[in-house]
Short mmCIF file of C-alpha atoms and ligand atoms in Angstrom, two decimals:
data_model
loop_
_atom_site.label_atom_id
_atom_site.label_comp_id
_atom_site.label_asym_id
_atom_site.label_seq_id
_atom_site.Cartn_x
_atom_site.Cartn_y
_atom_site.Cartn_z
CA GLN U 1 198.67 124.76 69.99
CA ALA U 2 198.63 121.07 70.03
CA LYS U 3 197.07 120.89 73.46
CA HIS U 4 194.48 123.28 72.37
CA ASP U 5 193.61 121.18 69.44
CA GLY U 6 193.61 117.95 71.55
CA ARG U 7 191.17 119.56 74.05
CA ALA U 8 188.82 120.92 71.31
CA HIS U 9 188.59 117.39 69.94
CA PHE U 10 188.24 115.98 73.40
CA GLN U 11 185.36 118.42 74.15
CA TYR U 12 183.68 117.75 70.88
CA PHE U 13 183.68 114.02 71.21
CA ALA U 14 183.58 113.24 75.01
CA PRO U 15 179.94 113.79 75.80
CA GLU U 16 178.35 112.50 72.62
CA MET U 17 180.75 109.61 71.97
CA ASN U 18 179.05 106.61 73.25
CA VAL U 19 180.21 103.07 73.02
CA GLU U 20 178.25 102.43 69.80
CA MET U 21 180.01 105.31 67.97
CA LEU U 22 183.34 104.15 69.02
CA ALA U 23 182.56 100.68 67.78
CA ARG U 24 181.36 102.26 64.44
CA VAL U 25 184.59 104.36 64.08
CA GLN U 26 186.70 101.26 64.99
CA LEU U 27 184.79 99.04 62.53
CA GLU U 28 185.17 101.57 59.77
CA HIS U 29 189.00 101.88 60.47
CA ARG U 30 189.31 98.02 60.38
CA LEU U 31 187.17 97.82 57.39
CA ARG U 32 189.48 100.12 55.48
CA LYS U 33 192.55 97.79 56.40
CA ALA U 34 190.60 94.77 55.64
CA VAL U 35 190.04 96.05 52.04
CA ILE U 36 193.75 96.57 51.57
CA LYS U 37 194.67 93.36 53.06
CA SER U 38 191.92 91.28 51.54
CA GLU U 39 190.40 89.69 54.68
CA PHE U 40 187.30 88.45 52.92
CA TYR U 41 186.06 85.35 51.36
CA LEU U 42 182.83 84.23 49.88
CA ASP U 43 180.24 81.50 50.79
CA TYR U 44 177.65 80.15 48.40
CA GLN U 45 174.19 79.09 49.21
CA PRO U 46 172.33 76.88 46.74
CA ILE U 47 168.93 77.89 45.45
CA ILE U 48 166.94 74.96 44.55
CA ASP U 49 164.40 74.56 41.74
CA MET U 50 161.27 73.39 43.70
CA GLN U 51 160.01 71.30 40.77
CA THR U 52 163.08 69.16 40.18
CA GLY U 53 165.19 69.58 43.38
CA ALA U 54 168.11 70.54 41.23
CA VAL U 55 170.47 73.36 42.45
CA SER U 56 169.62 76.05 40.07
CA SER U 57 171.91 78.69 41.19
CA VAL U 58 174.06 79.88 44.23
CA GLU U 59 174.03 83.19 45.97
CA ALA U 60 177.42 84.64 46.68
CA LEU U 61 177.52 85.89 50.41
CA ILE U 62 180.50 87.87 51.61
CA ARG U 63 182.39 87.11 54.77
CA TRP U 64 184.81 89.22 56.65
CA ARG U 65 187.25 87.46 59.15
CA ASP U 66 188.88 90.15 61.15
CA PRO U 67 191.96 88.94 62.99
CA GLU U 68 190.70 90.31 66.37
CA LEU U 69 186.97 90.71 66.01
CA GLY U 70 186.47 87.22 64.22
CA ILE U 71 183.74 86.90 61.67
CA VAL U 72 181.77 90.18 61.36
CA SER U 73 178.16 90.01 59.79
CA PRO U 74 177.67 91.59 56.46
CA GLU U 75 174.43 93.10 58.03
CA LEU U 76 176.95 95.10 60.12
CA PHE U 77 179.68 96.08 57.60
CA ILE U 78 177.85 96.42 54.15
CA PRO U 79 176.03 99.49 55.44
CA ILE U 80 179.35 100.93 56.54
CA ALA U 81 181.07 99.89 53.28
CA GLU U 82 178.28 101.76 51.39
CA GLU U 83 178.56 104.90 53.36
CA THR U 84 182.28 105.14 53.14
CA GLY U 85 182.43 104.18 49.41
CA LEU U 86 184.42 101.15 50.21
CA ILE U 87 181.78 98.98 48.59
CA GLU U 88 183.21 100.08 45.32
CA PRO U 89 186.70 98.14 45.35
CA LEU U 90 184.90 95.45 47.71
CA GLY U 91 182.08 94.99 45.11
CA GLU U 92 184.73 94.65 42.40
CA TRP U 93 186.48 92.03 44.39
CA ILE U 94 183.35 90.04 44.98
CA LEU U 95 182.41 90.07 41.35
CA ASN U 96 185.76 88.74 40.21
CA GLN U 97 186.15 86.23 42.95
CA ALA U 98 182.54 84.74 42.41
CA LEU U 99 183.07 84.67 38.65
CA ALA U 100 186.56 82.85 39.08
CA ASP U 101 184.72 80.42 41.21
CA LEU U 102 181.76 80.05 38.66
CA ALA U 103 184.40 79.37 35.94
CA GLN U 104 185.82 76.55 37.87
CA TRP U 105 182.45 74.94 38.57
CA HIS U 106 181.41 75.36 34.96
CA ALA U 107 184.72 73.60 34.05
CA GLN U 108 183.92 70.75 36.37
CA GLY U 109 180.54 70.43 34.50
CA HIS U 110 178.40 72.13 37.08
CA LEU U 111 176.42 74.71 34.81
CA LEU U 112 175.20 76.73 37.73
CA ASN U 113 173.94 80.20 37.71
CA LEU U 114 175.42 82.73 40.05
CA ALA U 115 173.64 85.46 42.02
CA ILE U 116 175.54 88.52 43.30
CA ASN U 117 174.31 91.14 45.77
CA VAL U 118 174.64 94.66 44.53
CA SER U 119 174.39 97.77 46.59
CA GLY U 120 172.74 100.87 45.26
CA ARG U 121 176.10 102.85 45.50
CA GLN U 122 177.71 100.49 43.02
CA CYS U 123 175.13 100.99 40.38
CA ILE U 124 174.39 104.66 40.75
CA HIS U 125 176.93 106.47 38.84
CA PRO U 126 176.02 109.66 36.79
CA THR U 127 175.51 107.70 33.56
CA GLY U 128 175.10 104.35 35.19
CA SER U 129 177.50 103.01 32.49
CA ASP U 130 180.43 102.38 34.97
CA PHE U 131 178.70 99.43 36.71
CA TYR U 132 177.57 98.08 33.31
CA GLN U 133 181.03 98.23 31.92
CA LEU U 134 182.45 96.45 35.11
CA LEU U 135 179.98 93.68 34.81
CA ARG U 136 180.80 93.25 31.06
CA SER U 137 184.52 93.32 31.27
CA ALA U 138 184.40 90.81 34.37
CA LEU U 139 182.23 88.46 32.41
CA THR U 140 184.62 88.71 29.32
CA ARG U 141 187.64 88.25 31.54
CA HIS U 142 186.30 84.99 33.01
CA ASN U 143 184.69 83.94 29.79
CA ILE U 144 181.19 83.43 31.10
CA ALA U 145 177.98 84.11 29.28
CA PRO U 146 175.97 86.98 30.76
CA ASN U 147 172.75 84.70 31.34
CA TYR U 148 174.70 82.72 34.09
CA LEU U 149 174.94 85.87 36.14
CA HIS U 150 172.12 87.42 38.35
CA ILE U 151 172.42 90.44 40.25
CA GLU U 152 170.07 90.97 43.47
CA ILE U 153 168.99 94.41 44.07
CA THR U 154 166.63 95.93 46.83
CA GLU U 155 163.65 98.17 46.73
CA SER U 156 165.57 100.92 48.43
CA MET U 157 168.05 100.96 45.68
CA LEU U 158 165.17 101.79 43.24
CA ILE U 159 163.92 104.64 45.24
CA ASP U 160 167.34 106.36 45.85
CA ASP U 161 168.24 107.41 42.34
CA THR U 162 165.62 106.42 39.93
CA PRO U 163 166.63 107.72 36.55
CA HIS U 164 170.29 106.81 36.81
CA CYS U 165 169.51 103.33 38.33
CA LEU U 166 166.78 102.60 35.69
CA LYS U 167 169.25 103.37 32.81
CA ALA U 168 172.04 101.15 34.25
CA LEU U 169 169.65 98.36 35.01
CA LYS U 170 168.10 98.43 31.50
CA ALA U 171 171.46 98.11 29.94
CA ILE U 172 172.41 95.28 32.25
CA ARG U 173 169.14 93.38 31.58
CA GLU U 174 169.69 93.86 27.98
CA LEU U 175 173.14 92.23 28.10
CA GLY U 176 171.28 89.15 29.39
CA ILE U 177 171.87 89.51 33.21
CA ASP U 178 168.72 88.79 35.12
CA ILE U 179 167.83 91.23 37.97
CA TYR U 180 166.37 89.72 41.17
CA LEU U 181 164.55 91.96 43.53
CA ASP U 182 165.85 90.80 47.01
CA ASP U 183 164.04 90.99 50.31
CA PHE U 184 160.72 91.73 48.78
CA GLY U 185 158.12 93.23 50.94
CA THR U 186 160.40 94.77 53.44
CA GLY U 187 160.63 98.23 51.63
CA TYR U 188 157.96 100.69 51.23
CA SER U 189 157.94 102.04 47.73
CA ALA U 190 155.03 101.83 45.30
CA LEU U 191 154.52 98.53 43.59
CA SER U 192 154.63 100.30 40.17
CA TYR U 193 158.38 99.78 39.99
CA LEU U 194 157.73 96.13 39.41
CA SER U 195 156.62 96.88 35.79
CA GLN U 196 158.82 100.14 35.54
CA PHE U 197 162.08 98.31 36.47
CA PRO U 198 163.39 95.42 34.36
CA ILE U 199 163.04 92.91 37.26
CA SER U 200 163.21 89.26 36.26
CA VAL U 201 162.53 87.45 39.64
CA ILE U 202 161.33 88.33 43.09
CA LYS U 203 162.72 87.05 46.24
CA ILE U 204 160.34 86.85 49.02
CA ASP U 205 161.94 87.96 52.12
CA LYS U 206 162.68 85.59 54.95
CA SER U 207 160.64 87.61 57.57
CA PHE U 208 157.49 86.45 55.58
CA ILE U 209 158.60 82.93 55.28
CA ASP U 210 159.40 82.53 58.98
CA ASN U 211 155.67 82.59 60.27
CA ALA U 212 154.03 81.50 56.99
CA THR U 213 153.06 78.22 58.50
CA SER U 214 152.22 79.27 62.00
CA ASN U 215 150.56 82.50 61.53
CA GLN U 216 147.38 82.91 59.46
CA SER U 217 148.04 86.68 58.29
CA ASP U 218 151.59 85.81 57.25
CA ALA U 219 150.31 82.82 55.15
CA LYS U 220 147.85 85.15 53.49
CA LEU U 221 150.60 87.70 52.77
CA VAL U 222 152.81 85.03 51.22
CA LYS U 223 149.93 83.58 49.14
CA ALA U 224 149.07 87.22 47.81
CA ILE U 225 152.81 87.77 46.94
CA ILE U 226 152.94 84.47 45.03
CA MET U 227 149.74 85.38 43.25
CA MET U 228 151.13 88.72 42.40
CA GLY U 229 154.31 87.33 41.00
CA GLN U 230 152.31 84.83 38.94
CA SER U 231 150.04 87.48 37.40
CA LEU U 232 153.05 89.61 36.45
CA GLU U 233 154.66 86.46 35.22
CA LEU U 234 157.69 86.97 37.61
CA PRO U 235 159.21 83.68 39.09
CA LEU U 236 159.62 83.68 42.91
CA VAL U 237 162.32 82.56 45.23
CA ALA U 238 161.32 81.94 48.74
CA GLU U 239 164.28 83.03 51.19
CA GLY U 240 164.92 81.33 54.56
CA ILE U 241 163.08 78.06 54.39
CA GLU U 242 164.01 76.05 57.47
CA THR U 243 161.23 73.53 57.84
CA GLU U 244 159.70 70.80 55.75
CA ALA U 245 156.27 72.45 56.44
CA GLN U 246 157.55 75.66 54.88
CA TRP U 247 158.79 73.86 51.80
CA GLN U 248 155.44 72.19 51.38
CA PHE U 249 153.35 75.16 51.90
CA LEU U 250 155.38 77.15 49.33
CA GLN U 251 155.54 74.26 46.79
CA ALA U 252 151.76 73.80 47.05
CA LEU U 253 151.39 77.47 46.16
CA GLY U 254 153.61 77.18 43.07
CA CYS U 255 156.81 78.98 44.21
CA HIS U 256 159.54 78.24 41.75
CA TYR U 257 162.68 78.30 43.87
CA ALA U 258 163.81 77.88 47.34
CA GLN U 259 166.81 78.88 49.47
CA GLY U 260 167.33 78.16 53.14
CA TYR U 261 168.96 76.16 55.75
CA LEU U 262 166.65 73.25 55.24
CA MET U 263 168.43 72.52 51.93
CA SER U 264 171.70 74.09 52.71
CA LYS U 265 173.41 76.78 54.70
CA PRO U 266 175.96 79.08 52.71
CA LEU U 267 178.92 76.90 51.94
CA SER U 268 182.65 77.53 51.17
CA ASN U 269 183.57 76.71 47.54
CA HIS U 270 185.10 73.51 48.64
CA ASN U 271 181.89 72.36 50.52
CA LEU U 272 179.75 73.55 47.63
CA ILE U 273 181.64 71.34 45.26
CA ALA U 274 181.11 68.37 47.64
CA PHE U 275 177.40 69.32 47.90
CA LEU U 276 177.04 69.32 44.06
CA ASN U 277 178.93 66.04 43.72
CA ASN U 278 177.11 64.21 46.34
CA GLU U 279 174.29 62.68 44.25
CA THR U 280 172.76 61.12 47.35
CA ALA U 281 172.37 64.35 49.18
CA ILE U 282 170.72 65.91 46.14
CA ASN U 283 168.71 62.98 45.43
CA ARG U 284 167.41 63.03 48.91
CA ILE U 285 166.13 66.37 48.49
CA VAL U 286 164.69 65.68 45.12
CA ASN U 287 163.06 62.47 46.12
CA ARG U 288 161.85 63.82 49.55
CA LYS U 289 160.47 67.08 48.11
CA ALA U 290 159.07 65.35 44.90
CA LEU U 291 157.15 62.96 47.06
CA SER U 292 155.82 65.34 49.26
CA ALA U 293 154.41 67.52 46.20
P1 LIG L 1 170.37 88.66 51.58
O1 LIG L 1 170.94 89.15 50.34
O2 LIG L 1 168.94 88.69 51.75
O3 LIG L 1 170.87 87.24 51.77
C1 LIG L 1 170.23 86.20 52.56
C2 LIG L 1 170.68 86.09 53.95
O4 LIG L 1 169.85 85.13 54.61
C3 LIG L 1 172.05 85.48 54.10
O5 LIG L 1 172.62 86.20 55.35
C4 LIG L 1 171.90 84.08 54.34
O6 LIG L 1 172.93 83.51 55.06
C5 LIG L 1 170.60 84.18 55.23
N1 LIG L 1 169.88 82.85 55.08
C6 LIG L 1 169.49 82.16 54.08
N2 LIG L 1 168.68 81.10 54.34
C7 LIG L 1 168.50 81.18 55.80
C8 LIG L 1 167.76 80.42 56.67
O7 LIG L 1 167.14 79.17 56.35
N3 LIG L 1 167.85 80.70 57.95
C9 LIG L 1 168.52 81.86 58.36
N4 LIG L 1 168.49 82.23 59.69
N5 LIG L 1 169.13 82.62 57.58
C10 LIG L 1 169.18 82.26 56.27
P2 LIG L 1 174.18 86.84 55.34
O8 LIG L 1 175.06 85.95 54.52
O9 LIG L 1 174.50 86.99 56.81
O10 LIG L 1 173.75 88.22 54.60
C11 LIG L 1 172.94 89.21 55.23
C12 LIG L 1 172.86 90.23 54.13
O11 LIG L 1 174.07 90.89 53.84
C13 LIG L 1 172.42 89.96 52.67
O12 LIG L 1 170.95 89.47 52.82
C14 LIG L 1 172.74 90.91 51.87
O13 LIG L 1 171.85 92.12 52.12
C15 LIG L 1 174.01 91.41 52.54
N6 LIG L 1 175.19 90.92 51.74
C16 LIG L 1 175.77 89.63 51.92
N7 LIG L 1 176.66 89.39 51.00
C17 LIG L 1 176.70 90.56 50.31
C18 LIG L 1 177.45 91.04 49.16
O14 LIG L 1 178.40 90.30 48.60
N8 LIG L 1 177.28 92.23 48.63
C19 LIG L 1 176.45 93.23 49.07
N9 LIG L 1 176.20 94.37 48.70
N10 LIG L 1 175.61 92.69 50.22
C20 LIG L 1 175.83 91.51 50.88
MG1 LIG L 2 170.49 88.49 48.42
MG1 LIG L 3 167.49 88.33 50.49
MG1 LIG L 4 167.31 89.26 53.27
#
């Protein structure tokens, strides 16, 4: 009996199961363990106001350190967490950890805003109310006003389950939490969602910024996105700024906020505080950027 079962499984898996599938199964297994054992931490990447050079907000970015695999990229494990439902406990952990850190920065006099990435799976409950309640009670627990919290969503999330998602997002927006549309331009849904959904800010995807100063058609696309944002009265964040030339190009076009390695890579809580306290580092950004305006 046992032998028969074993062979059946063997026959089922052997021909199809390639290295990638094995890796996927192994990763899922390890991810389950990681959620139980809390093998995660958060880095925070500053988002800079392009007018003043001040750190306007930070984006929380999850990191997973597996004892054997080392650091695993969220690009790799977030999709698995979404498919398996692990994103729900993980998302709750992210929210609580990030708000606890935010409360600490506020207590130290750094009145930052905090942006959290949210997956469709987290928001899409039958009534949409679970996620709303989760956000509300977490804010209360950490004694933080809703306007200090932003959530980042993607276009795909808006397409997946429109009515439920719309309901949840409207309630969240009414609470005072701003909704950022992440990776703008990489999805392929109709632009009508920009007025249909309660979006507050658009984040231009890094892939457009990458060649904005070296490729004419990318430059034109970025201009068009910024003009669209301006006519819809939606502020913009440029993501993935790595060079002075990119900064100057975007600032000249009237882009409001910038995020990228030029200003800062994602930082640990400890290094973020050092970054915020380091007036000279911030002033260098402000002065250099202000002068180049
Ligand atoms: P995202 O939300 O678009 O985050 C921005 C990504 O761009 C981050 O990668 C950040 O480190 C990277 N980045 C920012 N500036 C630069 C730059 O100048 N150069 C380069 N090369 N990269 C830059 P990261 O941390 O690897 O995250 C990748 C994606 O994983 C995120 O893209 C987001 O979709 C997802 N993710 C990360 N953390 C979370 C989370 O807490 N929850 C959820 N649901 N997704 C997350
Ligand atoms: Mg994001
Ligand atoms: Mg993004
Ligand atoms: Mg992105």
